[in-house]
Coordinates of C-alpha atoms in Angstrom, one line a residue:
X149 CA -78.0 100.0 23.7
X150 CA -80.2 97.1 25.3
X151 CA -81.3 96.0 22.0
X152 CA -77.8 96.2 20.2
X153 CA -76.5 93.7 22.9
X154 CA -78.9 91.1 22.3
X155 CA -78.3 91.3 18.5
X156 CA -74.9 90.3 19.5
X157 CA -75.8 87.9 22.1
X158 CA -77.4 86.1 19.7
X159 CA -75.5 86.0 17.0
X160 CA -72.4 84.7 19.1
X161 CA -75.0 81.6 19.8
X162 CA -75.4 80.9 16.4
X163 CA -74.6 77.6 15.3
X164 CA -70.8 78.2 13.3
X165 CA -71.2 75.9 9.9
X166 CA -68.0 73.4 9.8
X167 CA -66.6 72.4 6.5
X168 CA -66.6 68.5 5.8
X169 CA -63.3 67.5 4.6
X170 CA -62.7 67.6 0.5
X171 CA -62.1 63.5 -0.2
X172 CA -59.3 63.3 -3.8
X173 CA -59.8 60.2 -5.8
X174 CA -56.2 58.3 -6.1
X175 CA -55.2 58.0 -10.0
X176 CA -55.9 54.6 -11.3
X177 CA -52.9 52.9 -12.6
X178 CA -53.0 52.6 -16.1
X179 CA -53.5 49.0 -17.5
X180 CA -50.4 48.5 -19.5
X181 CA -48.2 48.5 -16.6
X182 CA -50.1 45.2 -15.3
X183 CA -49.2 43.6 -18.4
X184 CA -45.4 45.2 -18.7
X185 CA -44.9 43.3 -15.3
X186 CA -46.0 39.4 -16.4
X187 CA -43.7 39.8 -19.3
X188 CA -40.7 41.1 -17.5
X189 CA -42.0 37.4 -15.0
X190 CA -42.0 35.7 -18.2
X191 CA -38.8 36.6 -19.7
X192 CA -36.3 36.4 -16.1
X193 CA -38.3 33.4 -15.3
X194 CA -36.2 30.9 -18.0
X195 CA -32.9 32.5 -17.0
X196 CA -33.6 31.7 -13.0
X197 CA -34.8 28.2 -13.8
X198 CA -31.8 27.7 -16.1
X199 CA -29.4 29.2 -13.1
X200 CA -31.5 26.4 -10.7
X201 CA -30.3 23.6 -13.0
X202 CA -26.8 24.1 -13.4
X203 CA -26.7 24.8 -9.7
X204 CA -28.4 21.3 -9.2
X205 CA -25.6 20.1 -12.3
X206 CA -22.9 21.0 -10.6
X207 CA -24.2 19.6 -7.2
X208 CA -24.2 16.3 -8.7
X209 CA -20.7 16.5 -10.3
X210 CA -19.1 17.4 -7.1
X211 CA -20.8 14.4 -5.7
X212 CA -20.1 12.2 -8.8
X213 CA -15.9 13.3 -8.1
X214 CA -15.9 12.6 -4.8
X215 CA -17.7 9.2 -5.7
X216 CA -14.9 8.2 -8.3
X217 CA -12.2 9.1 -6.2
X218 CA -13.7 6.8 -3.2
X219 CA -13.5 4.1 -5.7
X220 CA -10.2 4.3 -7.2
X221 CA -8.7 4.1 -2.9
X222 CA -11.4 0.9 -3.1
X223 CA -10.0 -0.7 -5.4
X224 CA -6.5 -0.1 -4.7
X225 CA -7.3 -1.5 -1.4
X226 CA -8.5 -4.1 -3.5
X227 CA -5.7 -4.7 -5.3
X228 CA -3.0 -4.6 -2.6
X229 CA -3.7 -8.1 -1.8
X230 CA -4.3 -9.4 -5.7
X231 CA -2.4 -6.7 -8.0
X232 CA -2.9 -9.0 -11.1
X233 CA -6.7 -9.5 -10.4
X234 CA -8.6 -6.6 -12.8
X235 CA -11.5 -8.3 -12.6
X236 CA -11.7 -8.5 -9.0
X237 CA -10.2 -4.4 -8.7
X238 CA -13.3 -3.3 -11.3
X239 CA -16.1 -5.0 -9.0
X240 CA -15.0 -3.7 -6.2
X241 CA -15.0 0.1 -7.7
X242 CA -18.0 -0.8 -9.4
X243 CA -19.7 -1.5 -6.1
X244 CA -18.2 1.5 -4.8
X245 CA -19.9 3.9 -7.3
X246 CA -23.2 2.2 -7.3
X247 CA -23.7 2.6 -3.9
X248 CA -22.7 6.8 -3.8
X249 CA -24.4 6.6 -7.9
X250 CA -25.7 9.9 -9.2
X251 CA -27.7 10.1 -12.1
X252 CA -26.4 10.9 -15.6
X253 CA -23.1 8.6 -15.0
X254 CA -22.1 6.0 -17.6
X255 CA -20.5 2.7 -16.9
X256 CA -16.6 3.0 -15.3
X257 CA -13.3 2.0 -17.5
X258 CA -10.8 0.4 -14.9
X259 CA -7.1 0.1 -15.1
X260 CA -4.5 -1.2 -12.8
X261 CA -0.6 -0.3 -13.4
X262 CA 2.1 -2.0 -11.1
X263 CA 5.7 -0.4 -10.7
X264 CA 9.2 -1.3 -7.7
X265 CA 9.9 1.1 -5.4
X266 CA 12.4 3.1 -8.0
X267 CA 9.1 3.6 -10.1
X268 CA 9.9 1.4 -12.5
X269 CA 7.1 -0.5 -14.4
X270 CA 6.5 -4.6 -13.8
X271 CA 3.4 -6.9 -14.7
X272 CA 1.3 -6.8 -12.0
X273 CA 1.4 -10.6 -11.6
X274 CA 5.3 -10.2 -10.7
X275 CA 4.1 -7.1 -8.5
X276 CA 4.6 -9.3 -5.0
X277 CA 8.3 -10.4 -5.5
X278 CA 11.7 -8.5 -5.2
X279 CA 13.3 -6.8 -2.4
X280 CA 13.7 -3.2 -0.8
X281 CA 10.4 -0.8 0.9
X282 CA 7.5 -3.1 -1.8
X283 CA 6.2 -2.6 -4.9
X284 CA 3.2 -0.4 -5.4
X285 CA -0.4 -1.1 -7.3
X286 CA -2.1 2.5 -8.9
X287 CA -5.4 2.1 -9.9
X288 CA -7.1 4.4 -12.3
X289 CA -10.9 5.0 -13.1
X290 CA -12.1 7.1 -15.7
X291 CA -16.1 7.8 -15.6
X292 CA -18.3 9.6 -18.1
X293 CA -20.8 12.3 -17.0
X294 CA -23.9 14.2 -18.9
X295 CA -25.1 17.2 -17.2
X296 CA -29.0 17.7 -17.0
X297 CA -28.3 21.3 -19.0
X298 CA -28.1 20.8 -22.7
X299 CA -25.3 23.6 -22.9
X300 CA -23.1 22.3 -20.5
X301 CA -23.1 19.2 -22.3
X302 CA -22.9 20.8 -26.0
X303 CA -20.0 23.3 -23.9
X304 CA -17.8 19.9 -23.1
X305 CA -18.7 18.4 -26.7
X306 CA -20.9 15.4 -25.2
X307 CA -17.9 13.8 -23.8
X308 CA -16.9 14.9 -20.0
X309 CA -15.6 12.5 -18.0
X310 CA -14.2 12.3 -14.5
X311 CA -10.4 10.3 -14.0
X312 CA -9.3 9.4 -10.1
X313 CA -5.8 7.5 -9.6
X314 CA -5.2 5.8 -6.3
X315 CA -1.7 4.0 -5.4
X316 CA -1.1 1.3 -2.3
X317 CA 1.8 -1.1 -1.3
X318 CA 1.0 -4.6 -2.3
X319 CA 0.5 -7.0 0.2
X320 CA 2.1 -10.3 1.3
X321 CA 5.3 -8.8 -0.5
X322 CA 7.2 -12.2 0.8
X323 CA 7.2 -13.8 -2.8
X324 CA 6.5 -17.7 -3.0
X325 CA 7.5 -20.3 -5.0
X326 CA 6.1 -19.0 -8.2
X327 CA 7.7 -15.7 -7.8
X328 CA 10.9 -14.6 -9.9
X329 CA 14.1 -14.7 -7.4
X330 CA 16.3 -12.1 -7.4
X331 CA 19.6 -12.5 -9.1
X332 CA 22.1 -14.9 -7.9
X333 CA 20.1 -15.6 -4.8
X334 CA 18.7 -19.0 -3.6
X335 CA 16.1 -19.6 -1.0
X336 CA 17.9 -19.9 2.4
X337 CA 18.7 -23.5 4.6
X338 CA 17.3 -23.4 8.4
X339 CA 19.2 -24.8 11.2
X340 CA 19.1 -24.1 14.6
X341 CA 20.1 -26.1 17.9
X342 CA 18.0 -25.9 21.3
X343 CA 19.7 -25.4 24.6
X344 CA 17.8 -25.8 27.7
X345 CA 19.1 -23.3 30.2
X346 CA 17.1 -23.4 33.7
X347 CA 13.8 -24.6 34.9
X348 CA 11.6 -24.5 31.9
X349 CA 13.8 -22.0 30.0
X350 CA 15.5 -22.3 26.8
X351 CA 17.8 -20.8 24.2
X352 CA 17.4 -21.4 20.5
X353 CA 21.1 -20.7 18.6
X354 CA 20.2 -20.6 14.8
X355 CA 23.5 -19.5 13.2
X356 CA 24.0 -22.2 11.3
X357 CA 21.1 -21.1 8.6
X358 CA 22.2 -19.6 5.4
X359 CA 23.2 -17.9 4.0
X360 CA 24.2 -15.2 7.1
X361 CA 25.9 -12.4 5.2
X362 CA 25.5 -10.7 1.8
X363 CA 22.9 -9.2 -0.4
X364 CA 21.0 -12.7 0.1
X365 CA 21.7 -12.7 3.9
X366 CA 18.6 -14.0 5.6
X367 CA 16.1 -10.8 7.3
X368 CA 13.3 -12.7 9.0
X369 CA 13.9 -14.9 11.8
X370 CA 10.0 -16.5 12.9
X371 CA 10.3 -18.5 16.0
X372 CA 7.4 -21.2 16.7
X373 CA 7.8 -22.2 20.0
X374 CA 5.0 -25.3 20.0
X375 CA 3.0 -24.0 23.2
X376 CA 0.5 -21.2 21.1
X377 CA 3.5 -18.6 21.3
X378 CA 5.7 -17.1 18.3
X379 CA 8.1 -14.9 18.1
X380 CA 10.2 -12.8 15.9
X381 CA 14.1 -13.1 16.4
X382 CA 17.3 -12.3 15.5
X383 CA 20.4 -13.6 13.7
X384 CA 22.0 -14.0 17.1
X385 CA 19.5 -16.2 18.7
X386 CA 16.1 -16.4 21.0
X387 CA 15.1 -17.0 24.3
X388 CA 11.3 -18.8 25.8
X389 CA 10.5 -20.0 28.8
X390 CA 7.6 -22.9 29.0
X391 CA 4.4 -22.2 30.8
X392 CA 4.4 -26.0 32.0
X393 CA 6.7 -29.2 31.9
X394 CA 6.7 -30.9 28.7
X395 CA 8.3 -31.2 25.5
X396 CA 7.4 -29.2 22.8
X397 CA 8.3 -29.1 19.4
X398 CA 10.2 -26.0 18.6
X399 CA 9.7 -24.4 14.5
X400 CA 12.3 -22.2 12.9
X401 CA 11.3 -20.4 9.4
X402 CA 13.5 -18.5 7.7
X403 CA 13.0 -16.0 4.7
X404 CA 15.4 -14.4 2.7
X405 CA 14.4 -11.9 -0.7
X406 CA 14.4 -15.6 -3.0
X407 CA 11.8 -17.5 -0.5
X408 CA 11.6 -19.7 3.0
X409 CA 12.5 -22.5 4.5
X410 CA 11.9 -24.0 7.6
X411 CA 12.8 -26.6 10.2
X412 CA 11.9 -27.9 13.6
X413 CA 13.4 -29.2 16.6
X414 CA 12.2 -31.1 20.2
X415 CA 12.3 -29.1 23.6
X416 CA 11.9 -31.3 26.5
X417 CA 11.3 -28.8 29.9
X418 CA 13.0 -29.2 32.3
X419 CA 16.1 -30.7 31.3
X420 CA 16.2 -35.0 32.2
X421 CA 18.1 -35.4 34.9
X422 CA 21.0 -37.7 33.8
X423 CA 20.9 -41.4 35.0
X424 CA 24.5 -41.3 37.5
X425 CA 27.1 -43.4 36.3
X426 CA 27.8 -46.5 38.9
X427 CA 31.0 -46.2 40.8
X428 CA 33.1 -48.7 39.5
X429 CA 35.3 -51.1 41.9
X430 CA 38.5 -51.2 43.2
X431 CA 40.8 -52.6 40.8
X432 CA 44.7 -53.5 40.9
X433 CA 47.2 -51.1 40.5
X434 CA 49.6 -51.5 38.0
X435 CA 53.3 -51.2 38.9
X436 CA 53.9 -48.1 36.8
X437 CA 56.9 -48.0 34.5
X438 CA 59.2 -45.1 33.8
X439 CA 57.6 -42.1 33.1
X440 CA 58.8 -39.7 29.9
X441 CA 59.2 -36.1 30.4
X442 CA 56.1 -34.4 28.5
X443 CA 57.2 -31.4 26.3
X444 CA 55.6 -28.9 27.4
X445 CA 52.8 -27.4 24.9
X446 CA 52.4 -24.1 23.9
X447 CA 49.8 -21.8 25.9
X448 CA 47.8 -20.8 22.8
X449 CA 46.9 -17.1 23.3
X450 CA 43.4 -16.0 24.2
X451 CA 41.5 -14.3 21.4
X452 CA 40.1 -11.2 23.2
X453 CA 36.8 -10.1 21.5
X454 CA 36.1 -6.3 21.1
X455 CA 33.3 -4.3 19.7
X456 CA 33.2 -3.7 16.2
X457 CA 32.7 -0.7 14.3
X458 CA 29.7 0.3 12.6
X459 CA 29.9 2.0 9.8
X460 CA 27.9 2.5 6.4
X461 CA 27.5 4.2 3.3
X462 CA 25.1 5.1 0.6
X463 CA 24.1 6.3 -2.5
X464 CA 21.2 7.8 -4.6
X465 CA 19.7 7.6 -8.0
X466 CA 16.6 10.1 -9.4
X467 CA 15.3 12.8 -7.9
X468 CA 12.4 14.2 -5.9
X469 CA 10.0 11.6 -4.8
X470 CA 11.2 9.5 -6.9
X471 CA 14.9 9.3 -5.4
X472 CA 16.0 5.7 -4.5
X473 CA 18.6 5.0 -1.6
X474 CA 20.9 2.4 -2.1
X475 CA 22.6 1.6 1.8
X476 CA 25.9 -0.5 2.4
X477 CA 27.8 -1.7 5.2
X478 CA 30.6 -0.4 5.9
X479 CA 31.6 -2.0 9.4
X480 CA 34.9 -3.7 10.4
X481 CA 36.3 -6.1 13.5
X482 CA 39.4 -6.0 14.9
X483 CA 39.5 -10.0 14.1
X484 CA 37.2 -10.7 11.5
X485 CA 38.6 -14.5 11.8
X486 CA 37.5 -15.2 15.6
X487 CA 35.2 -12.3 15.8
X488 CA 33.3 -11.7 12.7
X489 CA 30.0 -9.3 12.5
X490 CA 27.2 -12.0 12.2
X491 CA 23.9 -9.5 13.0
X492 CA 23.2 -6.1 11.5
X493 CA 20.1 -4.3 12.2
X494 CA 19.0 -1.2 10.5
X495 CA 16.3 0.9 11.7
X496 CA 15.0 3.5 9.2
X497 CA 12.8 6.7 9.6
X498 CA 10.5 8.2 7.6
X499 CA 9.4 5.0 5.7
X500 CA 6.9 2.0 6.3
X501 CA 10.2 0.0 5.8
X502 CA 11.4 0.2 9.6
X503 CA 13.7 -2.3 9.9
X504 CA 16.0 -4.6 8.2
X505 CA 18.6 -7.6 9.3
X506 CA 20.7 -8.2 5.6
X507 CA 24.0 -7.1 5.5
X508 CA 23.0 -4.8 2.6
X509 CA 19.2 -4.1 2.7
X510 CA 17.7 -3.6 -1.1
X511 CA 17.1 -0.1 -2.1
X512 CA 14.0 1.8 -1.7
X513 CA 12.4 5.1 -1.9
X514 CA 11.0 7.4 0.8
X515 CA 7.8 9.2 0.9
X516 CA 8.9 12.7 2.1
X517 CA 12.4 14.8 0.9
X518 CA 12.9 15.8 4.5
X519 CA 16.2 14.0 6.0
X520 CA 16.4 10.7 6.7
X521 CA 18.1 9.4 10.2
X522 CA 19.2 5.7 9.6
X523 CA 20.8 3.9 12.4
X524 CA 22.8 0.7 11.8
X525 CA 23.9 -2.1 14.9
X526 CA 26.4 -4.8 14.4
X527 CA 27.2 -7.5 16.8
X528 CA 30.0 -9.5 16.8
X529 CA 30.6 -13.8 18.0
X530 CA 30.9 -12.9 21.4
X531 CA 28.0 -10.4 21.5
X532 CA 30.0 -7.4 21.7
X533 CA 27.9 -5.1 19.6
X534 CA 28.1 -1.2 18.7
X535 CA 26.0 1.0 16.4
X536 CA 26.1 4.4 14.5
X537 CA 23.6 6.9 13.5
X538 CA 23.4 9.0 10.2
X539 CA 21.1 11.4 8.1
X540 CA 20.6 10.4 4.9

């Protein structure tokens, strides 16, 4: 039994071999895949470049639009000063595009198109005359573009182009001596007279300009007053008041739809103090003879002024945007012989036209369709004065 143990003993302490782990080769890939993969590169790689190109194309034609269209409002800016002046319109866009310029753009074609207020067509060179809200000046520009793509430009036939229109209202709209006149009016005659009222303050009074009523009725009133101060006045006069003593030469201009005219008149502030007459001494009295009975003269009845009525009517022609208003008075006084309307002010809404002073302002359009408020305020002689709102 001793011996059998020790056969065990030992062979418990035997050293137990340990298996080494097997090691698999990975498969190798086979060449042709290697070269299926640079030709599937070289075939999608034309198709990305040509999709990197017309993205770039189209970059530059956004650009290009937003370029033409900056130039047609330049030169309509332009041209609202000088609607007649192409030359001087096409510079001005052309210095416009060079500066935002994107390449593959050809040379711009400029035109410029002139129309009234009702839309109608004119020659640009009679663009600054007439009456109503002002004539208008649209200027179009029409630019060629290649793409940098062959197809795109073979797709548009070799000929895209870009067109932007741009419209403003022309400028120093007052026409001047060259200017057509409107129908049966004349230019207008400026009077006034100069009333000093108190300390250095006076009263200008220039009714007697004309004409004062009708479609010709004069609608600017520009006041001078000789110190470095104007003003902008009414049919019914203007006051001032002097900084310092002095006389000062007073300038009335008047404008009416044909033209201007203008006049002027001293102030002298204060007011001389008259030289007094001398007291004259005592002379004889006459023996008085008989003495008639006067007939008594009729007391001549007061004329009581009262407020007049405003009033007005209108009319429209067209539709849309292009809907012209055509406004007329409609006011009456109870005495139209001692108290006639001799100042009517509109105010209008919803139009750079804000005001007018003729009896019947010219017509014009609006820029919206919404309504229209339009208020209208007559004043009588005696400054009695009411005033009447409507939506139009």
């Amino acid at each position: 039994m001793s011996i059998d143990l020790r056969v065990r003993l030992r062979a418990r302490r035997s050293p137990v071999a340990t298996q080494r782990p097997r090691l698999t080769a990975r498969p190798r890939r086979p060449a042709h895949r290697h070269g299926q993969a640079v030709v599937e590169f070289a075939l999608i790689l034309p198709v990305f470049l040509f999709l990197v190109v017309m993205a770039l194309d189209f970059g530059r034609l956004f650009f290009s639009y937003v370029q033409v269209n900056n130039a047609a409002r330049e030169g309509a800016n332009y041209g609202q000063g000088a609607p007649s002046d192409v030359v001087g319109i096409t510079a001005r866009v052309d210095a416009e595009t060079n500066v935002q310029g994107q390449a593959g753009e050809a040379a711009s074609t400029v035109t410029a198109s002139c129309a009234t207020p009702a839309g109608t067509a004119i020659a640009c060179s009679s663009a600054t005359g007439g009456g109503g809200a002002g004539n208008t000046v649209t200027v179009k520009v029409h630019r060629p573009f290649s793409f940098l793509t062959p197809l795109m430009n073979n797709f548009f036939g070799g000929s895209f182009g870009m067109d932007a229109t741009a419209t403003a209202a022309v400028l120093g709209y007052a026409p001047g001596a060259s200017a057509t006149q409107p129908p049966g009016c004349s230019s207008p005659s400026a009077a006034f007279t100069v009333i000093v009222t108190s300390g250095r303050g006076i009263f200008v009074d220039p009714t007697g300009s004309t004409p004062n009523s009708g479609v010709c009725n004069i609608s600017g009133y520009n006041w001078d007053w000789g110190d470095g101060d104007t003003d902008v006045g009414t049919a019914t006069g203007s006051t001032h008041t002097y900084g310092a003593d002095g006389t000062y030469t007073v300038v009335l201009e008047v404008t009416n739809q044909a033209g201007s005219a203008s006049i002027s008149h001293p102030a002298t502030v204060p007011a001389p103090v008259p030289t007094p007459t001398p007291t004259p001494g005592p002379t004889a009295t006459p023996t008085p003879g008989p003495t008639a009975t006067p007939t008594a003269a009729p007391t001549p009845t007061p004329v009581v002024c009262t407020a007049p009525v405003a009033n007005f009517t209108w009319t429209t022609s067209g539709n849309g945007s292009n809907t012209v208003y055509t406004y007329r008075d409609a006011s009456t006084s109870s005495d139209p012989t001692s108290c006639p309307i001799t100042d009517w002010l509109w105010t209008f809404t919803n139009t750079t036209n804000t005001s007018s002073n003729a009896q019947n302002p010219a017509p014009f359009s609006y820029n919206n369709n919404s309504n229209h408020p339009v208020t209208l305020r007559v004043t009588n002689s005696a400054g009695q004065s009411s005033q009447i709102t409507k939506n139009t």
